[in-house]
Amino acid sequence: MSKITAAITAVGGYVPETKLTNFDLEKMVDTNDEWIRSRTGISERRILKEPGKGSSDMAVPAIEEILRKKNLDPKEIDCIICATVTPDMVFPATANIIADKIGATNAWGYDLSAACSGFLFALSSGAMYIESGRFKKVIVVGVDKMSAIVDYTDRTTCIIFGDGAGAVLLEASEDGMGIQDSILKSDGSGRHYLHMKAGGSVKPATAETVAAREHFAYQEGQAVFKFAVKGMADVSAELLERNNLTGDDIAWLVPHQANLRIIDATANRMGLDKEKVMINIQKYGNTTAATLPLCLWDWENQLKKGDKIVLAAFGGGFTWGATLLTWAYEGK
Ligand code: UT7
């Protein structure tokens, strides 16, 4: 019996309409467009402004796009894995809320917390359910409303992040397409450099934690930058090597969109031309778990069946990894 592989068979995405430009940020903190563009590659990001809206409100339209494209009844979905660090609530899981909102009444699901590597980790988890033959239709969604946890008085973090959602449908491939190999890593000692100080069980919310602005993302940018450059480039190069591939064999690199300089370093290490690298950081910023599927969403109509694609990410935890997949359908 041939091995079942798990393939992405549809992509959906959603970004809020409201744009927060570098020029808007110039009016909020001591920064400037030139610094932000040259140090990160970002020009603007999208922000979910409407009160009372959360991550599920971005995940739902992204998944509904998939349902429309595939003419799929939501009741056919077996499982929803939602990668996010900005769940609607601490509990229940945002995956459950999404299932309810889209009418996926036969689906089970859960949230997966791996920050910027969340989509990559969730993709790998979802693929295993398909490969085992246990489930037929798995939705993997990466979504973050980073504007909910960004301190807009801190110029070192508020310039980076944006809001958005991207989703994929995983199904069994009959011809060996889809996910081929992954290297996934984590190192909890990296938690000191990128975390949220309060709101968890160690330091529950109090008036003091709110006053100390401890419910926002805290990042030591330079330290994270150094680990990210090495981590993302190392696993991407290792993944190519152990699959006997070179940069020439790869149609596309889909890198986490944290900083253009980290993306360039990874592409260089893999020996890839810039034309083969998906980059949309200039218009969305860093949407954490949503960056990888939002790239697939933006580039879908350029993808061809058989394209070899490497997805690579690095994020809080630390967490990082790379996945090699063969694209399973004509994107056009
Ligand atoms: O996605 C999850 C993982 N996260 C990442 O991968 C992010 C990794 N880190 C980064 O992308 C970069 O470290 C940042 C974009 C966050 C910062 O860039 P940097 O080149 O590492 O800047 P820096 O922190 O070394 O700061 C350089 C200078 C400092 O001034 P002095 O001390 O040299 O006078 C900062 O105070 O730039 C200053 N600075 C700014 N200036 C204008 C920091 N932020 C800003 C700003 N506007 N927004």
Tab-separated table of C-alpha atoms and ligand atoms in Angstrom:
chain	number	residue	atom	x	y	z
A	1	MET	CA	0.000	0.000	0.000
A	2	SER	CA	1.408	3.398	-0.923
A	3	LYS	CA	1.943	5.922	1.833
A	4	ILE	CA	-0.772	8.584	2.225
A	5	THR	CA	0.586	12.098	1.940
A	6	ALA	CA	-1.171	15.235	3.179
A	7	ALA	CA	-1.585	18.014	0.649
A	8	ILE	CA	-2.782	21.579	0.834
A	9	THR	CA	-5.775	21.590	-1.529
A	10	ALA	CA	-7.074	25.143	-0.951
A	11	VAL	CA	-5.983	28.418	0.615
A	12	GLY	CA	-7.983	31.301	2.099
A	13	GLY	CA	-6.983	34.542	3.723
A	14	TYR	CA	-8.280	37.651	5.389
A	15	VAL	CA	-6.755	40.977	6.384
A	16	PRO	CA	-8.734	43.821	7.964
A	17	GLU	CA	-9.343	46.919	5.840
A	18	THR	CA	-7.806	49.472	8.213
A	19	LYS	CA	-4.197	50.282	7.346
A	20	LEU	CA	-1.665	51.536	9.893
A	21	THR	CA	1.130	53.147	7.899
A	22	ASN	CA	4.638	54.119	8.960
A	23	PHE	CA	3.483	57.721	8.666
A	24	ASP	CA	0.642	57.026	11.120
A	25	LEU	CA	3.200	55.544	13.537
A	26	GLU	CA	5.398	58.648	13.180
A	27	LYS	CA	2.568	60.531	14.892
A	28	MET	CA	2.314	57.972	17.716
A	29	VAL	CA	5.951	57.228	18.689
A	30	ASP	CA	9.443	58.596	18.015
A	31	THR	CA	10.114	56.807	14.733
A	32	ASN	CA	10.189	57.476	11.010
A	33	ASP	CA	9.261	55.799	7.765
A	34	GLU	CA	12.880	55.573	6.587
A	35	TRP	CA	14.041	53.766	9.769
A	36	ILE	CA	11.171	51.292	9.714
A	37	ARG	CA	11.547	50.463	6.035
A	38	SER	CA	15.345	50.120	6.121
A	39	ARG	CA	15.457	48.096	9.394
A	40	THR	CA	12.409	45.841	8.758
A	41	GLY	CA	11.069	46.219	5.192
A	42	ILE	CA	7.600	47.199	6.490
A	43	SER	CA	5.560	50.116	5.076
A	44	GLU	CA	2.113	49.385	6.508
A	45	ARG	CA	0.133	46.770	8.410
A	46	ARG	CA	-3.570	45.941	8.798
A	47	ILE	CA	-5.405	46.452	12.077
A	48	LEU	CA	-8.702	44.906	13.227
A	49	LYS	CA	-10.254	48.024	14.702
A	50	GLU	CA	-13.881	47.137	15.336
A	51	PRO	CA	-14.592	46.794	19.063
A	52	GLY	CA	-15.695	43.339	20.119
A	53	LYS	CA	-13.924	41.590	17.234
A	54	GLY	CA	-11.164	39.068	17.806
A	55	SER	CA	-9.019	36.505	16.046
A	56	SER	CA	-11.954	34.227	15.202
A	57	ASP	CA	-13.527	37.085	13.215
A	58	MET	CA	-10.529	37.021	10.863
A	59	ALA	CA	-10.178	33.225	10.777
A	60	VAL	CA	-13.838	32.750	9.800
A	61	PRO	CA	-13.721	34.664	6.472
A	62	ALA	CA	-10.380	32.994	5.634
A	63	ILE	CA	-11.916	29.533	6.117
A	64	GLU	CA	-15.176	30.513	4.406
A	65	GLU	CA	-13.132	31.385	1.318
A	66	ILE	CA	-11.888	27.782	1.297
A	67	LEU	CA	-15.430	26.426	1.729
A	68	ARG	CA	-16.557	28.530	-1.255
A	69	LYS	CA	-13.607	27.567	-3.457
A	70	LYS	CA	-14.034	23.852	-2.740
A	71	ASN	CA	-17.834	23.921	-2.602
A	72	LEU	CA	-17.467	22.265	0.777
A	73	ASP	CA	-20.168	21.775	3.406
A	74	PRO	CA	-18.683	22.854	6.779
A	75	LYS	CA	-20.086	19.651	8.275
A	76	GLU	CA	-17.506	17.742	6.208
A	77	ILE	CA	-14.619	19.267	8.172
A	78	ASP	CA	-13.157	16.747	10.613
A	79	CYS	CA	-10.743	18.944	12.539
A	80	ILE	CA	-9.720	22.590	12.931
A	81	ILE	CA	-6.304	23.476	14.314
A	82	CYS	CA	-5.945	27.152	15.114
A	83	ALA	CA	-2.415	28.512	15.555
A	84	THR	CA	-2.557	31.735	17.539
A	85	VAL	CA	-1.089	33.630	20.492
A	86	THR	CA	-4.051	36.002	20.530
A	87	PRO	CA	-7.016	33.701	21.122
A	88	ASP	CA	-10.467	35.283	21.455
A	89	MET	CA	-10.360	34.238	25.121
A	90	VAL	CA	-7.901	32.301	27.291
A	91	PHE	CA	-10.466	29.523	27.037
A	92	PRO	CA	-12.356	28.022	25.325
A	93	ALA	CA	-10.119	27.442	22.330
A	94	THR	CA	-10.579	29.800	19.388
A	95	ALA	CA	-10.793	26.665	17.196
A	96	ASN	CA	-14.061	25.807	18.980
A	97	ILE	CA	-15.421	29.311	18.461
A	98	ILE	CA	-14.490	29.204	14.769
A	99	ALA	CA	-16.176	25.800	14.350
A	100	ASP	CA	-19.346	27.191	15.878
A	101	LYS	CA	-19.300	30.332	13.716
A	102	ILE	CA	-18.809	28.461	10.427
A	103	GLY	CA	-21.188	25.605	11.270
A	104	ALA	CA	-18.499	22.899	11.397
A	105	THR	CA	-20.634	20.863	13.759
A	106	ASN	CA	-18.786	17.592	13.151
A	107	ALA	CA	-15.313	19.021	13.726
A	108	TRP	CA	-13.164	18.747	16.812
A	109	GLY	CA	-10.213	21.038	17.220
A	110	TYR	CA	-7.790	22.891	19.382
A	111	ASP	CA	-5.498	25.909	19.563
A	112	LEU	CA	-1.771	25.575	19.134
A	113	SER	CA	0.548	28.128	20.711
A	114	ALA	CA	3.931	28.416	19.023
A	115	ALA	CA	3.925	32.154	18.219
A	116	CYS	CA	5.379	32.865	14.766
A	117	SER	CA	6.040	29.153	14.134
A	118	GLY	CA	2.446	28.304	15.027
A	119	PHE	CA	1.223	27.719	11.479
A	120	LEU	CA	4.215	25.495	10.662
A	121	PHE	CA	3.709	23.391	13.798
A	122	ALA	CA	-0.067	23.188	13.186
A	123	LEU	CA	0.490	22.197	9.559
A	124	SER	CA	2.709	19.345	10.662
A	125	SER	CA	0.164	18.214	13.272
A	126	GLY	CA	-2.715	18.392	10.796
A	127	ALA	CA	-0.716	16.506	8.170
A	128	MET	CA	-0.226	13.601	10.568
A	129	TYR	CA	-3.986	13.169	11.019
A	130	ILE	CA	-4.322	12.894	7.234
A	131	GLU	CA	-1.260	10.648	6.802
A	132	SER	CA	-2.569	8.252	9.442
A	133	GLY	CA	-5.809	7.909	7.475
A	134	ARG	CA	-7.766	8.965	10.563
A	135	PHE	CA	-9.245	12.163	9.101
A	136	LYS	CA	-10.098	13.336	5.595
A	137	LYS	CA	-10.468	17.107	5.862
A	138	VAL	CA	-8.385	19.159	8.268
A	139	ILE	CA	-8.384	22.950	8.400
A	140	VAL	CA	-5.188	24.605	9.625
A	141	VAL	CA	-5.564	28.305	10.318
A	142	GLY	CA	-2.913	30.779	11.452
A	143	VAL	CA	-4.424	33.924	12.915
A	144	ASP	CA	-3.288	36.727	15.156
A	145	LYS	CA	-4.766	40.009	16.260
A	146	MET	CA	-1.391	41.361	17.337
A	147	SER	CA	-2.876	44.844	17.794
A	148	ALA	CA	-4.551	43.405	20.927
A	149	ILE	CA	-1.167	42.763	22.597
A	150	VAL	CA	1.048	45.461	21.067
A	151	ASP	CA	2.084	48.445	23.168
A	152	TYR	CA	1.589	51.435	20.877
A	153	THR	CA	3.882	53.509	23.105
A	154	ASP	CA	6.832	51.121	22.514
A	155	ARG	CA	8.537	52.015	19.240
A	156	THR	CA	10.641	48.856	19.212
A	157	THR	CA	7.625	46.535	18.880
A	158	CYS	CA	4.647	48.551	17.619
A	159	ILE	CA	6.253	49.119	14.221
A	160	ILE	CA	6.535	45.411	13.490
A	161	PHE	CA	3.204	43.722	14.060
A	162	GLY	CA	-0.103	43.580	12.195
A	163	ASP	CA	-3.342	41.566	12.170
A	164	GLY	CA	-4.478	38.882	9.745
A	165	ALA	CA	-5.506	35.283	9.125
A	166	GLY	CA	-4.607	32.604	6.611
A	167	ALA	CA	-6.006	29.085	6.323
A	168	VAL	CA	-5.402	25.921	4.342
A	169	LEU	CA	-7.365	22.738	3.766
A	170	LEU	CA	-5.412	19.500	4.133
A	171	GLU	CA	-6.581	16.384	2.306
A	172	ALA	CA	-5.000	13.084	1.308
A	173	SER	CA	-3.066	13.177	-1.944
A	174	GLU	CA	-3.377	10.278	-4.317
A	175	ASP	CA	-0.128	10.992	-6.128
A	176	GLY	CA	2.393	11.707	-3.386
A	177	MET	CA	1.929	15.482	-3.455
A	178	GLY	CA	1.917	17.613	-0.343
A	179	ILE	CA	4.050	17.621	2.758
A	180	GLN	CA	7.292	15.708	2.296
A	181	ASP	CA	9.467	16.510	5.297
A	182	SER	CA	9.744	18.861	8.277
A	183	ILE	CA	12.337	19.901	10.815
A	184	LEU	CA	10.670	21.470	13.857
A	185	LYS	CA	12.530	22.797	16.885
A	186	SER	CA	11.938	24.556	20.162
A	187	ASP	CA	14.116	25.915	22.948
A	188	GLY	CA	12.259	27.226	25.981
A	189	SER	CA	15.306	29.107	27.255
A	190	GLY	CA	14.472	31.653	24.542
A	191	ARG	CA	11.343	32.653	26.483
A	192	HIS	CA	13.294	35.406	28.236
A	193	TYR	CA	13.679	37.380	25.005
A	194	LEU	CA	10.105	37.289	23.702
A	195	HIS	CA	7.039	36.836	25.900
A	196	MET	CA	4.095	38.453	27.626
A	197	LYS	CA	4.925	39.104	31.271
A	198	ALA	CA	1.461	38.938	32.850
A	199	GLY	CA	-1.929	37.378	32.299
A	200	GLY	CA	-0.757	33.770	32.642
A	201	SER	CA	-0.874	31.584	35.732
A	202	VAL	CA	2.500	32.824	37.013
A	203	LYS	CA	1.366	36.434	37.120
A	204	PRO	CA	-2.396	36.798	36.786
A	205	ALA	CA	-3.850	40.148	35.775
A	206	THR	CA	-3.993	42.765	38.520
A	207	ALA	CA	-4.337	46.542	38.515
A	208	GLU	CA	-0.537	46.628	38.995
A	209	THR	CA	0.236	44.438	35.959
A	210	VAL	CA	-2.002	46.614	33.821
A	211	ALA	CA	-0.364	49.800	35.127
A	212	ALA	CA	3.091	48.295	34.419
A	213	ARG	CA	2.014	47.538	30.819
A	214	GLU	CA	2.780	43.852	31.304
A	215	HIS	CA	-0.044	42.570	29.103
A	216	PHE	CA	1.785	43.521	25.935
A	217	ALA	CA	4.334	41.590	23.858
A	218	TYR	CA	7.818	42.117	25.280
A	219	GLN	CA	10.719	41.602	22.880
A	220	GLU	CA	14.475	42.047	23.049
A	221	GLY	CA	14.721	42.656	19.345
A	222	GLN	CA	18.457	42.312	18.756
A	223	ALA	CA	18.725	39.011	20.629
A	224	VAL	CA	15.681	37.579	18.826
A	225	PHE	CA	17.092	38.812	15.512
A	226	LYS	CA	20.363	36.904	16.012
A	227	PHE	CA	18.629	33.640	16.954
A	228	ALA	CA	16.120	34.045	14.112
A	229	VAL	CA	18.754	34.532	11.409
A	230	LYS	CA	20.660	31.439	12.520
A	231	GLY	CA	17.631	29.291	13.385
A	232	MET	CA	15.650	29.831	10.188
A	233	ALA	CA	18.653	29.576	7.881
A	234	ASP	CA	20.090	26.465	9.605
A	235	VAL	CA	16.912	24.360	9.414
A	236	SER	CA	16.138	25.454	5.866
A	237	ALA	CA	19.624	24.475	4.683
A	238	GLU	CA	19.466	21.178	6.632
A	239	LEU	CA	16.067	20.359	5.114
A	240	LEU	CA	17.434	20.835	1.592
A	241	GLU	CA	20.527	18.789	2.324
A	242	ARG	CA	18.733	15.801	3.804
A	243	ASN	CA	16.345	15.719	0.825
A	244	ASN	CA	19.256	15.965	-1.648
A	245	LEU	CA	17.989	19.277	-2.989
A	246	THR	CA	19.674	22.569	-3.804
A	247	GLY	CA	18.218	26.053	-4.179
A	248	ASP	CA	17.792	25.326	-7.909
A	249	ASP	CA	15.221	22.623	-7.137
A	250	ILE	CA	13.062	24.945	-5.051
A	251	ALA	CA	10.308	26.942	-6.762
A	252	TRP	CA	9.434	29.077	-3.741
A	253	LEU	CA	10.640	29.932	-0.263
A	254	VAL	CA	7.780	30.968	2.032
A	255	PRO	CA	9.528	32.618	4.979
A	256	HIS	CA	8.020	33.987	8.159
A	257	GLN	CA	7.658	37.734	7.612
A	258	ALA	CA	9.384	39.175	10.700
A	259	ASN	CA	12.113	41.240	9.150
A	260	LEU	CA	13.296	41.550	5.557
A	261	ARG	CA	16.903	41.150	6.700
A	262	ILE	CA	16.114	37.748	8.302
A	263	ILE	CA	14.323	36.657	5.104
A	264	ASP	CA	17.314	37.701	2.954
A	265	ALA	CA	19.747	35.792	5.189
A	266	THR	CA	17.653	32.601	4.900
A	267	ALA	CA	17.313	32.900	1.109
A	268	ASN	CA	21.072	33.497	0.729
A	269	ARG	CA	21.916	30.476	2.845
A	270	MET	CA	19.647	28.322	0.640
A	271	GLY	CA	21.194	29.719	-2.536
A	272	LEU	CA	17.861	31.126	-3.721
A	273	ASP	CA	17.260	34.065	-6.054
A	274	LYS	CA	15.094	36.806	-4.596
A	275	GLU	CA	12.419	36.193	-7.274
A	276	LYS	CA	11.725	32.823	-5.646
A	277	VAL	CA	11.041	34.306	-2.219
A	278	MET	CA	7.514	35.273	-1.175
A	279	ILE	CA	7.674	38.665	0.516
A	280	ASN	CA	4.589	40.632	1.567
A	281	ILE	CA	5.976	42.084	4.805
A	282	GLN	CA	5.815	45.581	3.285
A	283	LYS	CA	1.989	45.555	3.304
A	284	TYR	CA	1.052	43.335	6.265
A	285	GLY	CA	4.010	43.578	8.691
A	286	ASN	CA	4.510	40.613	11.006
A	287	THR	CA	1.140	38.900	11.511
A	288	THR	CA	2.737	36.167	13.698
A	289	ALA	CA	0.922	32.851	12.954
A	290	ALA	CA	-0.682	34.252	9.799
A	291	THR	CA	2.403	35.193	7.768
A	292	LEU	CA	2.994	31.857	6.021
A	293	PRO	CA	-0.608	31.164	4.907
A	294	LEU	CA	-1.045	34.822	3.914
A	295	CYS	CA	1.938	34.408	1.572
A	296	LEU	CA	0.382	31.255	0.064
A	297	TRP	CA	-2.874	33.206	-0.297
A	298	ASP	CA	-1.183	36.116	-2.082
A	299	TRP	CA	0.843	33.835	-4.394
A	300	GLU	CA	-1.733	31.059	-4.929
A	301	ASN	CA	-2.409	31.857	-8.583
A	302	GLN	CA	1.311	31.651	-9.406
A	303	LEU	CA	1.739	28.175	-7.881
A	304	LYS	CA	1.924	25.128	-10.118
A	305	LYS	CA	1.319	21.468	-9.409
A	306	GLY	CA	4.675	19.874	-8.599
A	307	ASP	CA	6.368	23.066	-7.345
A	308	LYS	CA	8.758	22.310	-4.519
A	309	ILE	CA	8.165	24.805	-1.726
A	310	VAL	CA	9.976	25.400	1.559
A	311	LEU	CA	8.104	27.083	4.419
A	312	ALA	CA	10.346	28.426	7.192
A	313	ALA	CA	9.587	30.205	10.460
A	314	PHE	CA	11.086	31.461	13.695
A	315	GLY	CA	9.269	32.811	16.715
A	316	GLY	CA	8.699	33.167	20.427
A	317	GLY	CA	9.491	30.169	22.561
A	318	PHE	CA	11.900	30.007	20.889
A	319	THR	CA	10.240	27.911	18.201
A	320	TRP	CA	11.435	27.414	14.657
A	321	GLY	CA	11.398	25.052	11.742
A	322	ALA	CA	11.093	24.391	8.041
A	323	THR	CA	8.766	22.216	5.954
A	324	LEU	CA	9.259	20.913	2.436
A	325	LEU	CA	6.151	20.345	0.361
A	326	THR	CA	5.187	19.624	-3.218
A	327	TRP	CA	2.341	21.854	-4.359
A	328	ALA	CA	-0.683	19.733	-5.269
A	329	TYR	CA	-2.759	21.815	-7.701
A	330	GLU	CA	-2.622	24.485	-10.385
A	331	GLY	CA	-3.114	27.738	-8.492
A	332	LYS	CA	-4.760	29.478	-11.439
B	1	UT7	O1	8.428	37.285	14.624
B	1	UT7	C1	8.896	36.843	15.857
B	1	UT7	C2	10.354	36.967	15.963
B	1	UT7	N1	10.728	38.351	15.955
B	1	UT7	C3	11.695	38.759	15.146
B	1	UT7	O2	12.211	38.007	14.368
B	1	UT7	C4	12.156	40.199	15.293
B	1	UT7	C5	13.661	40.239	15.325
B	1	UT7	N2	14.187	41.559	15.587
B	1	UT7	C6	14.122	42.586	14.698
B	1	UT7	O3	13.513	42.449	13.655
B	1	UT7	C7	14.882	43.832	14.997
B	1	UT7	O4	15.715	43.595	16.108
B	1	UT7	C8	14.010	45.086	15.267
B	1	UT7	C9	13.304	45.496	13.990
B	1	UT7	C10	12.995	44.788	16.366
B	1	UT7	C11	14.886	46.249	15.714
B	1	UT7	O5	15.899	46.481	14.734
B	1	UT7	P1	17.428	46.548	15.137
B	1	UT7	O6	18.172	46.805	13.909
B	1	UT7	O7	17.777	45.289	15.889
B	1	UT7	O8	17.464	47.803	16.058
B	1	UT7	P2	18.083	47.943	17.527
B	1	UT7	O9	17.127	47.392	18.519
B	1	UT7	O10	19.487	47.443	17.517
B	1	UT7	O11	18.113	49.510	17.661
B	1	UT7	C12	19.003	50.325	16.876
B	1	UT7	C13	18.710	51.777	17.197
B	1	UT7	C14	18.638	52.074	18.687
B	1	UT7	O12	19.150	53.378	18.879
B	1	UT7	P3	20.631	53.598	19.423
B	1	UT7	O13	20.696	52.895	20.751
B	1	UT7	O14	21.526	52.986	18.396
B	1	UT7	O15	20.731	55.082	19.528
B	1	UT7	C15	17.165	52.057	18.960
B	1	UT7	O16	16.807	52.854	20.077
B	1	UT7	O17	17.439	52.130	16.647
B	1	UT7	C16	16.602	52.664	17.693
B	1	UT7	N3	15.244	52.289	17.412
B	1	UT7	C17	14.426	53.012	16.626
B	1	UT7	N4	14.597	54.177	15.956
B	1	UT7	C18	13.558	54.640	15.238
B	1	UT7	C19	14.573	51.192	17.830
B	1	UT7	N5	13.332	51.197	17.346
B	1	UT7	C20	13.208	52.316	16.604
B	1	UT7	C21	12.169	52.857	15.837
B	1	UT7	N6	12.384	54.023	15.166
B	1	UT7	N7	10.957	52.267	15.728
